[in-house]
PDB file of C-alpha atoms in Angstrom:
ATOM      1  CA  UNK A   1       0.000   0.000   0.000  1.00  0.00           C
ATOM      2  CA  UNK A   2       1.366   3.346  -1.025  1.00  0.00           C
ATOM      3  CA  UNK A   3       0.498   5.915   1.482  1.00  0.00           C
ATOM      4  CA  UNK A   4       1.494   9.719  -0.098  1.00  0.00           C
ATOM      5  CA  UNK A   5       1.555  12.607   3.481  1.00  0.00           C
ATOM      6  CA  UNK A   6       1.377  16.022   2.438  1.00  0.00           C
ATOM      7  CA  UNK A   7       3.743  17.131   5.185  1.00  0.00           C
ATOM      8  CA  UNK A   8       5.644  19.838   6.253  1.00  0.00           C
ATOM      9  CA  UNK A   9       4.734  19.741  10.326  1.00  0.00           C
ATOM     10  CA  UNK A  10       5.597  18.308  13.675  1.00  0.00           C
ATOM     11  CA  UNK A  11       2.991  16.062  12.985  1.00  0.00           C
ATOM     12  CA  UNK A  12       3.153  14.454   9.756  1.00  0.00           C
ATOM     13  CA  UNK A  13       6.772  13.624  10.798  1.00  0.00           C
ATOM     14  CA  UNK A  14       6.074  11.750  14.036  1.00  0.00           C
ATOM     15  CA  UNK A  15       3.013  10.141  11.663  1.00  0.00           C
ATOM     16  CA  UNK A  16       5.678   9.106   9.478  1.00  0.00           C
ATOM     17  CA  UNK A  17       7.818   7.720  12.145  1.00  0.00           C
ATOM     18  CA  UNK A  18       5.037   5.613  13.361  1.00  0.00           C
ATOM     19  CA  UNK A  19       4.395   4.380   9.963  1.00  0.00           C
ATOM     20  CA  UNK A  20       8.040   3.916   8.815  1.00  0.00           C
ATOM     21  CA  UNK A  21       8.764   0.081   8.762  1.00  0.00           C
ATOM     22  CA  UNK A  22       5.430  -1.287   8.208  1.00  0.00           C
ATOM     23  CA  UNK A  23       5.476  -4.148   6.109  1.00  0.00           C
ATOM     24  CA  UNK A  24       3.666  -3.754   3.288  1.00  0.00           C
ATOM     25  CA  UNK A  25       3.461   0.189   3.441  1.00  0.00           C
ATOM     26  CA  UNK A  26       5.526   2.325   1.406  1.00  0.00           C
ATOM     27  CA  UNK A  27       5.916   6.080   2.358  1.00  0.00           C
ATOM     28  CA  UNK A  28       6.270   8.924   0.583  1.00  0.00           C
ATOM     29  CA  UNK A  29       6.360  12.745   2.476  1.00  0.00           C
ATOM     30  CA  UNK A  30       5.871  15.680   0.383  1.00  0.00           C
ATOM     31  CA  UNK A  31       7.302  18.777   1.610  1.00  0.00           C
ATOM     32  CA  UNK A  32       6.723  22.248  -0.159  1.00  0.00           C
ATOM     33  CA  UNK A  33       9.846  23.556  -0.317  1.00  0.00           C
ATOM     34  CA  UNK A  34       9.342  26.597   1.258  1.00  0.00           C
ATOM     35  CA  UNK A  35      12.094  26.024   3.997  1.00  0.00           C
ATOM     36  CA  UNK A  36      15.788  26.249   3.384  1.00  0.00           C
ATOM     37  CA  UNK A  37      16.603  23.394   5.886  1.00  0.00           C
ATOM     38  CA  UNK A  38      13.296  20.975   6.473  1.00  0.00           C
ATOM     39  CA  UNK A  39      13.386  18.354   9.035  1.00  0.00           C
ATOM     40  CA  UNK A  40      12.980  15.253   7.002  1.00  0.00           C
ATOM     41  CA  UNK A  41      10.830  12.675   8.258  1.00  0.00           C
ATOM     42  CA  UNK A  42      11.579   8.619   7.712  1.00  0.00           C
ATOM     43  CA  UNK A  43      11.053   7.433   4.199  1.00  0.00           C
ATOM     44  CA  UNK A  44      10.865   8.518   0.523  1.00  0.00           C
ATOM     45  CA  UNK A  45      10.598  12.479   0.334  1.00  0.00           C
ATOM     46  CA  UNK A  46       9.836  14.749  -2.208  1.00  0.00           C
ATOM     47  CA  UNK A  47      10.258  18.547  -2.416  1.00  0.00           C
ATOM     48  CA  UNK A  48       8.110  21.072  -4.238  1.00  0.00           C
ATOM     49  CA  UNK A  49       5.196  21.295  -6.020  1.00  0.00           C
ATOM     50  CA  UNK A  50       3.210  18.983  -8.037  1.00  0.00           C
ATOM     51  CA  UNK A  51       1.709  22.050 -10.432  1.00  0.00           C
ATOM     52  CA  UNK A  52      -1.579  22.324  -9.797  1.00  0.00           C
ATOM     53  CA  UNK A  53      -4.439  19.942  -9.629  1.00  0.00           C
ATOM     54  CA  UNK A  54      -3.782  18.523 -12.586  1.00  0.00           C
ATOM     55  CA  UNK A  55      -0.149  17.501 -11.796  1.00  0.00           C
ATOM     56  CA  UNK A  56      -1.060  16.243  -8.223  1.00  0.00           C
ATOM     57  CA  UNK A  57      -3.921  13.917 -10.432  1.00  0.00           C
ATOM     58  CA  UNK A  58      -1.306  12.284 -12.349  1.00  0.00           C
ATOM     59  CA  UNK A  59       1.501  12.069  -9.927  1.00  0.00           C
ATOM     60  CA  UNK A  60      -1.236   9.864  -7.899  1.00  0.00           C
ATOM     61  CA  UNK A  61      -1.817   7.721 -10.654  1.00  0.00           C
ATOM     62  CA  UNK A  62       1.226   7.335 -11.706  1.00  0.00           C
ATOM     63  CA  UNK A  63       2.860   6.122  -8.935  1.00  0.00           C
ATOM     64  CA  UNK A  64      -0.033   3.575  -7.592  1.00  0.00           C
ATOM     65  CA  UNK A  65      -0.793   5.864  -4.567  1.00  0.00           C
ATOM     66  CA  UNK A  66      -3.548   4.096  -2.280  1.00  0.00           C
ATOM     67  CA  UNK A  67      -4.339   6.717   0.403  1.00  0.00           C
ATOM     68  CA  UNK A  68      -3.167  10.649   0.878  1.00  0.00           C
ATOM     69  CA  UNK A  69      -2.651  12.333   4.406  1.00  0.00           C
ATOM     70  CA  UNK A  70      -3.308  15.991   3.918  1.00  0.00           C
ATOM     71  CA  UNK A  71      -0.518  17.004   7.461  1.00  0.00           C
ATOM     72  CA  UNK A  72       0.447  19.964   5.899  1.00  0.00           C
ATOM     73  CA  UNK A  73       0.100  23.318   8.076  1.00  0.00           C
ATOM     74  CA  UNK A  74      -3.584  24.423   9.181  1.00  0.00           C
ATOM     75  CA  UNK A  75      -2.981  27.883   6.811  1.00  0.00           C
ATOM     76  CA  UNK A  76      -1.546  25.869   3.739  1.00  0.00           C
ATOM     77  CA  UNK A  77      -5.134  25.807   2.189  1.00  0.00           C
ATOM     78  CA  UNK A  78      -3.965  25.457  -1.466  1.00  0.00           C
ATOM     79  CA  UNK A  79      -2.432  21.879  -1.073  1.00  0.00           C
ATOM     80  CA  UNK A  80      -5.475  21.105   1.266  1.00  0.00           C
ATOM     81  CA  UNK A  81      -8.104  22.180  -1.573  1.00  0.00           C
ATOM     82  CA  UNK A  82      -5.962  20.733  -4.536  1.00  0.00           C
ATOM     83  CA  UNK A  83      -5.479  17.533  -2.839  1.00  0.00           C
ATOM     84  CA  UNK A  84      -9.537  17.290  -1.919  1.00  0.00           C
ATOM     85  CA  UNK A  85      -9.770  17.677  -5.777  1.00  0.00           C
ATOM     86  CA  UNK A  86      -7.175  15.080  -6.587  1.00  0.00           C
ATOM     87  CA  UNK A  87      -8.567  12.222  -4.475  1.00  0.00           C
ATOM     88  CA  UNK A  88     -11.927  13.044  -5.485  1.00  0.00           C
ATOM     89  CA  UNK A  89     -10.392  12.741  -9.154  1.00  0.00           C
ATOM     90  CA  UNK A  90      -9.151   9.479  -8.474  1.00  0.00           C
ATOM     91  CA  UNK A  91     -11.628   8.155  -6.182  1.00  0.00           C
ATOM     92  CA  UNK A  92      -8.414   7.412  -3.049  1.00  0.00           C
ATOM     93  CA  UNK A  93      -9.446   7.909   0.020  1.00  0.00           C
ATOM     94  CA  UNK A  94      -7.983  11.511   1.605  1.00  0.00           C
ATOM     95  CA  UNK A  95      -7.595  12.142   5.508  1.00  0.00           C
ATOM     96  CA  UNK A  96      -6.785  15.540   7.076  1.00  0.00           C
ATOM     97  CA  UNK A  97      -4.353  15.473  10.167  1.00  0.00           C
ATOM     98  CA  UNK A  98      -4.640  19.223  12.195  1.00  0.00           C
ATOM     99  CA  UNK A  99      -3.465  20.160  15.409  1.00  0.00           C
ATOM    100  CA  UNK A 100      -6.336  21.632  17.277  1.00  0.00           C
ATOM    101  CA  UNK A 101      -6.373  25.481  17.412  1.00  0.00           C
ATOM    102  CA  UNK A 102      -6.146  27.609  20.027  1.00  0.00           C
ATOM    103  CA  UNK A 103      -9.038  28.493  22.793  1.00  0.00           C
ATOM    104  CA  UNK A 104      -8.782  32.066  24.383  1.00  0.00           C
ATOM    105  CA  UNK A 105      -8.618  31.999  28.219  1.00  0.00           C
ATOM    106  CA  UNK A 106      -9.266  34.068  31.040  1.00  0.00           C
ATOM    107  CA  UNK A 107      -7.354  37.311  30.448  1.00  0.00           C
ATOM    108  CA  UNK A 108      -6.460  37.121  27.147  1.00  0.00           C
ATOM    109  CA  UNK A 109      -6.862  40.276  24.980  1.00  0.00           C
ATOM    110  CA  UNK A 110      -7.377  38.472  21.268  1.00  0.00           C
ATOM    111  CA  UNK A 111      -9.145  40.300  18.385  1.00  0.00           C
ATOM    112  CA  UNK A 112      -9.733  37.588  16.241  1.00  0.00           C
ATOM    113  CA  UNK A 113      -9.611  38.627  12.268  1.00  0.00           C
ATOM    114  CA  UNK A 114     -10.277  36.519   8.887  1.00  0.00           C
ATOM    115  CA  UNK A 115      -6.880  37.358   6.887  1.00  0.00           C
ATOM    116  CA  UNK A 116      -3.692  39.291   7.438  1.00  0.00           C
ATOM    117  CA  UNK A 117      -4.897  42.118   5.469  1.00  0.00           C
ATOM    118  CA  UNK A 118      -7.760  42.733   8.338  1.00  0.00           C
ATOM    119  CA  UNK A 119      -4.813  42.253  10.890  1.00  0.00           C
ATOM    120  CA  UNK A 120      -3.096  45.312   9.316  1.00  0.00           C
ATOM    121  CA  UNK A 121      -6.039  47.220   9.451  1.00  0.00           C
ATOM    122  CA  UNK A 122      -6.765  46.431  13.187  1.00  0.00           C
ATOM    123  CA  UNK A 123      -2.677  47.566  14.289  1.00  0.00           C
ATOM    124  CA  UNK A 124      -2.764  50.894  14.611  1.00  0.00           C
ATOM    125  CA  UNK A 125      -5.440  51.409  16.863  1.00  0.00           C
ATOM    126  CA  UNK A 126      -3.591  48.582  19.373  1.00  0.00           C
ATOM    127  CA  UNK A 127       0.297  49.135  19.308  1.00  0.00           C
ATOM    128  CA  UNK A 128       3.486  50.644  17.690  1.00  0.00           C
ATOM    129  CA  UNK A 129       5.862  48.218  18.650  1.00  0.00           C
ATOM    130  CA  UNK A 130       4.772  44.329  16.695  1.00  0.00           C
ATOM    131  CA  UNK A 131       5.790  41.129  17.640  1.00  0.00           C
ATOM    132  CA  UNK A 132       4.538  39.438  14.074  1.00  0.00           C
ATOM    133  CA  UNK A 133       4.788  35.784  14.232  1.00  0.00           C
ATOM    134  CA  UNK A 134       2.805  34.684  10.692  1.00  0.00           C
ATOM    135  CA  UNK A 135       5.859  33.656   8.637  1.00  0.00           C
ATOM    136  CA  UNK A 136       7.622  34.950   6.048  1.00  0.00           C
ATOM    137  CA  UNK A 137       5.219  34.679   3.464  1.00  0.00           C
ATOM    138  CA  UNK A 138       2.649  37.164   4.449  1.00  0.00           C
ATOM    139  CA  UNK A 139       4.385  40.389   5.329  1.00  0.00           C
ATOM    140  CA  UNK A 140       2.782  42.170   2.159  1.00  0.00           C
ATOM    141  CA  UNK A 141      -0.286  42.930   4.400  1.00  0.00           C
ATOM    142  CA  UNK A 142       1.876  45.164   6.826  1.00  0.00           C
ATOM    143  CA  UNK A 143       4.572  46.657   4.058  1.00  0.00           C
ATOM    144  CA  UNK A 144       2.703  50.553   3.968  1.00  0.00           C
ATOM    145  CA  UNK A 145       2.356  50.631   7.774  1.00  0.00           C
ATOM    146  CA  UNK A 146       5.397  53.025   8.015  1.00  0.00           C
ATOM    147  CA  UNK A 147       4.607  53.866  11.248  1.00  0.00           C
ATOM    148  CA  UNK A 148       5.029  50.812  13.328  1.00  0.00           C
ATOM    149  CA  UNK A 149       7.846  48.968  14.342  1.00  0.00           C
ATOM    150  CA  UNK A 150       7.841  45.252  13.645  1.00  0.00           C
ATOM    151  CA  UNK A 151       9.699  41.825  14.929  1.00  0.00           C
ATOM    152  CA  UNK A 152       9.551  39.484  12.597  1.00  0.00           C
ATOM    153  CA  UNK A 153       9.943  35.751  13.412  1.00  0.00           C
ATOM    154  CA  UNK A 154      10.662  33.210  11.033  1.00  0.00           C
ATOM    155  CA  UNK A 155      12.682  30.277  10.209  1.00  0.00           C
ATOM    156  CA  UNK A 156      14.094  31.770   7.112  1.00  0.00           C
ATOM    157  CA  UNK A 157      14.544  35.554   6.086  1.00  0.00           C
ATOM    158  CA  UNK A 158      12.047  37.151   4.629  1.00  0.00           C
ATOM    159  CA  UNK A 159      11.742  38.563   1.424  1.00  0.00           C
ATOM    160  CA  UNK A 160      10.292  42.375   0.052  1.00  0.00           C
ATOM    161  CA  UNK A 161       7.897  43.328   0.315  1.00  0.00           C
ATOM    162  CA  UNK A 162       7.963  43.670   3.899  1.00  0.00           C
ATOM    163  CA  UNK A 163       7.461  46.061   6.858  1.00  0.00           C
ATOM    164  CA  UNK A 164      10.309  49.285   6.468  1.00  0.00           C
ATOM    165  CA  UNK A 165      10.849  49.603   9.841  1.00  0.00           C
ATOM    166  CA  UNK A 166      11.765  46.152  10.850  1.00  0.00           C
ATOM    167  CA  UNK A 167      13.933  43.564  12.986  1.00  0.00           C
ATOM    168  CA  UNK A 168      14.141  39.692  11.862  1.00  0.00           C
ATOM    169  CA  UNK A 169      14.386  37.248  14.194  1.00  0.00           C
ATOM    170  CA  UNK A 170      15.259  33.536  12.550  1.00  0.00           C
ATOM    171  CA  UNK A 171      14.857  30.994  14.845  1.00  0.00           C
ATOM    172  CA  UNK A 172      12.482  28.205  14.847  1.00  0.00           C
ATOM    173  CA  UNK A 173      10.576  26.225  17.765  1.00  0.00           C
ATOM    174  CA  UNK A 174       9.447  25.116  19.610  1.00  0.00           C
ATOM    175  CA  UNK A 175       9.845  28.308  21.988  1.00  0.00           C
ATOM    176  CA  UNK A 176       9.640  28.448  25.691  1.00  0.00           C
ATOM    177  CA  UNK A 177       7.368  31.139  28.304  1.00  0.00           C
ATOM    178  CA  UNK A 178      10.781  32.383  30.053  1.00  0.00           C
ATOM    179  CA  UNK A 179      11.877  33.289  26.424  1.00  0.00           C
ATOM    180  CA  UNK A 180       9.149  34.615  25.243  1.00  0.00           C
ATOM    181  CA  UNK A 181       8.655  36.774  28.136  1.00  0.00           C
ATOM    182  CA  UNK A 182      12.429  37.895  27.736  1.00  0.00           C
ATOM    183  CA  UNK A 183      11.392  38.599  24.131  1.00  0.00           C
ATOM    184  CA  UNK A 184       8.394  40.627  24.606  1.00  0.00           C
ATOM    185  CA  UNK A 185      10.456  42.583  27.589  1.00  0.00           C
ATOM    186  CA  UNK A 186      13.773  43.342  25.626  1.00  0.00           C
ATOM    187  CA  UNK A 187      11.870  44.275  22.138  1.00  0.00           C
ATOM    188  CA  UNK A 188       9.187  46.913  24.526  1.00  0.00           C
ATOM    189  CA  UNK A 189       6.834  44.816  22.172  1.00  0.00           C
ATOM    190  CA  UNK A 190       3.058  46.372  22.920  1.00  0.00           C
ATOM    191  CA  UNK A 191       0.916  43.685  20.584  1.00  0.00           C
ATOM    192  CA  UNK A 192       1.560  40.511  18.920  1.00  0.00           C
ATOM    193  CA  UNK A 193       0.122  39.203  15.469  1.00  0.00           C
ATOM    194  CA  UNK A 194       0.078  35.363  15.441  1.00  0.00           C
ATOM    195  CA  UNK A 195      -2.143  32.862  13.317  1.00  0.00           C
ATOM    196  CA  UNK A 196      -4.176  30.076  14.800  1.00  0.00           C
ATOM    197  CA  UNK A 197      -1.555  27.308  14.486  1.00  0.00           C
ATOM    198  CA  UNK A 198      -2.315  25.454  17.337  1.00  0.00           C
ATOM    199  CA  UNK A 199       0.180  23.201  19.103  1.00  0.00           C
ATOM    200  CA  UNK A 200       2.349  23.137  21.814  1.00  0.00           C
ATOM    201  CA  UNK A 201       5.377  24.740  19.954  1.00  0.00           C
ATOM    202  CA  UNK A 202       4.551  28.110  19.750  1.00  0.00           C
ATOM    203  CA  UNK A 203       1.921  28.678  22.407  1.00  0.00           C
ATOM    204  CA  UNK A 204       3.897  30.362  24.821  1.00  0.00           C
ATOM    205  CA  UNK A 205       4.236  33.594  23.415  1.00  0.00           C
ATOM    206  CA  UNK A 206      -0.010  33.608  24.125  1.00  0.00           C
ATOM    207  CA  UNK A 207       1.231  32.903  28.041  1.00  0.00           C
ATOM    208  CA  UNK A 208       3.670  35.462  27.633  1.00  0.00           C
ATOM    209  CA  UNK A 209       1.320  38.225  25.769  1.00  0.00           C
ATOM    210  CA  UNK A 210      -1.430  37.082  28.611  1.00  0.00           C
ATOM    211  CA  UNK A 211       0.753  38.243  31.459  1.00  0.00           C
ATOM    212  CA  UNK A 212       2.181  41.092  29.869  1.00  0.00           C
ATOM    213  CA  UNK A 213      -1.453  41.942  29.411  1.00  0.00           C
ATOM    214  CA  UNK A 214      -1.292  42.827  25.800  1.00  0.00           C
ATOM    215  CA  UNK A 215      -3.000  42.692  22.616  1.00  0.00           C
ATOM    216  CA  UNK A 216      -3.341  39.924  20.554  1.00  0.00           C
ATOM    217  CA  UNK A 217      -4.182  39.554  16.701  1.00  0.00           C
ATOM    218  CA  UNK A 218      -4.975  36.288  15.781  1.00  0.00           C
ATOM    219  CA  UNK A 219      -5.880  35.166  12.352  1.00  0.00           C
ATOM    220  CA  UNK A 220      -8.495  32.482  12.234  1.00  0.00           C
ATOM    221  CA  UNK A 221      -7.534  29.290  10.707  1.00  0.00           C
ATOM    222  CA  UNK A 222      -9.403  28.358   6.907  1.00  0.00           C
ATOM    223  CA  UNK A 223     -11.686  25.716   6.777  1.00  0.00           C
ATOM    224  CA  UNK A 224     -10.640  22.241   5.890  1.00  0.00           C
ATOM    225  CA  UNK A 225     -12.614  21.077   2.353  1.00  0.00           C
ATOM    226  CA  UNK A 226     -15.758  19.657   3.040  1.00  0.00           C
ATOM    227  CA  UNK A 227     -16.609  16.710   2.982  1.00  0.00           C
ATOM    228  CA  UNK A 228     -12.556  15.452   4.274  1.00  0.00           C
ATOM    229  CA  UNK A 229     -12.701  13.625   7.615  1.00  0.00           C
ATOM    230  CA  UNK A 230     -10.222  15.836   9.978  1.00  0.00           C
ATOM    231  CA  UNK A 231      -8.364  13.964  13.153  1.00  0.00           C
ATOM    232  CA  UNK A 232      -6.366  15.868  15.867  1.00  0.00           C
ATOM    233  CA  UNK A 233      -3.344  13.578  16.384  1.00  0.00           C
ATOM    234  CA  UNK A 234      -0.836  11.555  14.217  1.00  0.00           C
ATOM    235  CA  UNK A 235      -1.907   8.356  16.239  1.00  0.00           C
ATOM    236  CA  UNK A 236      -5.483   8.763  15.039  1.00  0.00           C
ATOM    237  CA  UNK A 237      -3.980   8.954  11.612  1.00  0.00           C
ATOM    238  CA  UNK A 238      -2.205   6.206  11.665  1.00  0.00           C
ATOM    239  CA  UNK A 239      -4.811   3.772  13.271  1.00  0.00           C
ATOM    240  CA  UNK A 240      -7.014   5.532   9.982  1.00  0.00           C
ATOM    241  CA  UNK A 241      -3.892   4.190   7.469  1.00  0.00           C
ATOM    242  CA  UNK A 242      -3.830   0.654   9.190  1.00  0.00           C
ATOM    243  CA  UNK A 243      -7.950   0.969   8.691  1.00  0.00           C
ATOM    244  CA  UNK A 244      -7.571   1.095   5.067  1.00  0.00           C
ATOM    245  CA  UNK A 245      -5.165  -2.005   5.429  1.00  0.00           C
ATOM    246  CA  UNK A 246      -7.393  -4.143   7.077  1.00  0.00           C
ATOM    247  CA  UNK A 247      -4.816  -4.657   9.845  1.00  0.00           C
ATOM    248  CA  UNK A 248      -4.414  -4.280  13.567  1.00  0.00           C
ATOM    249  CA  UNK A 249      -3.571  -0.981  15.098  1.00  0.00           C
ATOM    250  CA  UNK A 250      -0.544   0.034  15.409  1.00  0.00           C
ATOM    251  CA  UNK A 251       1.653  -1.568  18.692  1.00  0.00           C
ATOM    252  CA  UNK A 252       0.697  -0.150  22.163  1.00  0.00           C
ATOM    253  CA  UNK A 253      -2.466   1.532  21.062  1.00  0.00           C
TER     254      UNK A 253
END
């Protein structure tokens, strides 16, 4: 059985690592490409794009693939929509695996927006000083807001267009609450901008915003397609892979 896991995250590699060795399953983990210096998980991988809908249709057929993970990262929705298209094409059987998002708590200050663009629009009236933790690919939304300062976190540099008045940060986590807490002290940072990854990772900087008591933008996480089953947790995945096998779960679940 050829099992294809559009990866990229924390948890399509430890899905791959509890797959890796099966007998009778073959592997392969798709990574985008946008990182310099991925983590690679066990098995086959393959970097980059598959062109479209079209391309991921025939790369499906033409390698005999049986099932597809969709593990990529909860805002990667053009993978997520081509690959709902694909299987649907070929009549495989797709899964989403995505972390659960984030739930506000007592004391936190969130505005909660639909896109980066409506982030932008919501700075001004909440801070000068930006701790923006969306990645590197979005900073078009802030570029013409010339008159806040911005920390930019990412795990490779960014490129134009971008915030002018900025500091980059490259580091990747997962992060932890004293270091975050440094972070937001040392910068004078007055609101963050994060999206709704969810995870363990990257949460403390919403502990660390919490005490501070400041502002924070979140971006709402995009639907996954309709109509694709969604579990929370690689082992759920992987019981759903050994489903389509007909074989026992996995060892010690």
């Amino acid at each position: 059985m050829h099992v294809l896991i559009l990866g990229g995250t924390t948890e399509a590699r430890r899905l791959a690592e509890l797959l890796h060795g099966t007998p009778g399953l073959k592997l392969t983990n798709s990574l985008a490409g946008r990182v310099a210096s991925p983590r690679l998980p066990p098995g086959e991988t393959r970097v980059g794009g598959f062109g479209g809908v079209g391309g991921l249709t025939a790369w499906l057929r033409e390698h005999g693939v049986d099932a597809v993970v969709d593990a990529t990262h909860p805002f990667a929705t053009t993978i997520g929509f081509h690959a709902a298209r694909a299987t649907a094409a070929t009549h495989l059987p797709l899964l989403a695996l995505r972390r659960p998002g984030w739930v506000p708590v007592k004391g936190d200050r969130w505005h909660e927006v639909g896109s980066l663009d409506e982030a932008a629009r919501e700075l001004p009236a909440l801070g000068r000083r930006v701790f923006l933790t969306t990645g590197r690919m979005g900073l078009a939304a802030f570029a013409d807001l010339d008159d806040l300062w911005f920390l930019v976190r990412s795990v490779d540099a960014p490129e134009p267009p971008h915030p002018l008045r900025m500091e980059v940060l490259l580091d990747r986590g997962p992060f932890t609450l004293d270091g975050e807490r440094e972070l937001l002290r040392r910068h004078r940072i007055d609101v963050v901008v994060t999206k709704d990854s969810g995870g363990a990772a990257t949460a403390p900087k919403l502990t660390a915003a919490r005490e501070a008591g400041l502002p924070v933008v979140v971006v709402r996480r995009p639907p996954v397609p309709e109509g694709v089953p969604v579990v929370t947790d690689p082992e759920q995945a992987a019981r759903w892979v050994r489903d389509r096998r007909g074989q026992a779960p996995l060892p010690g679940r």
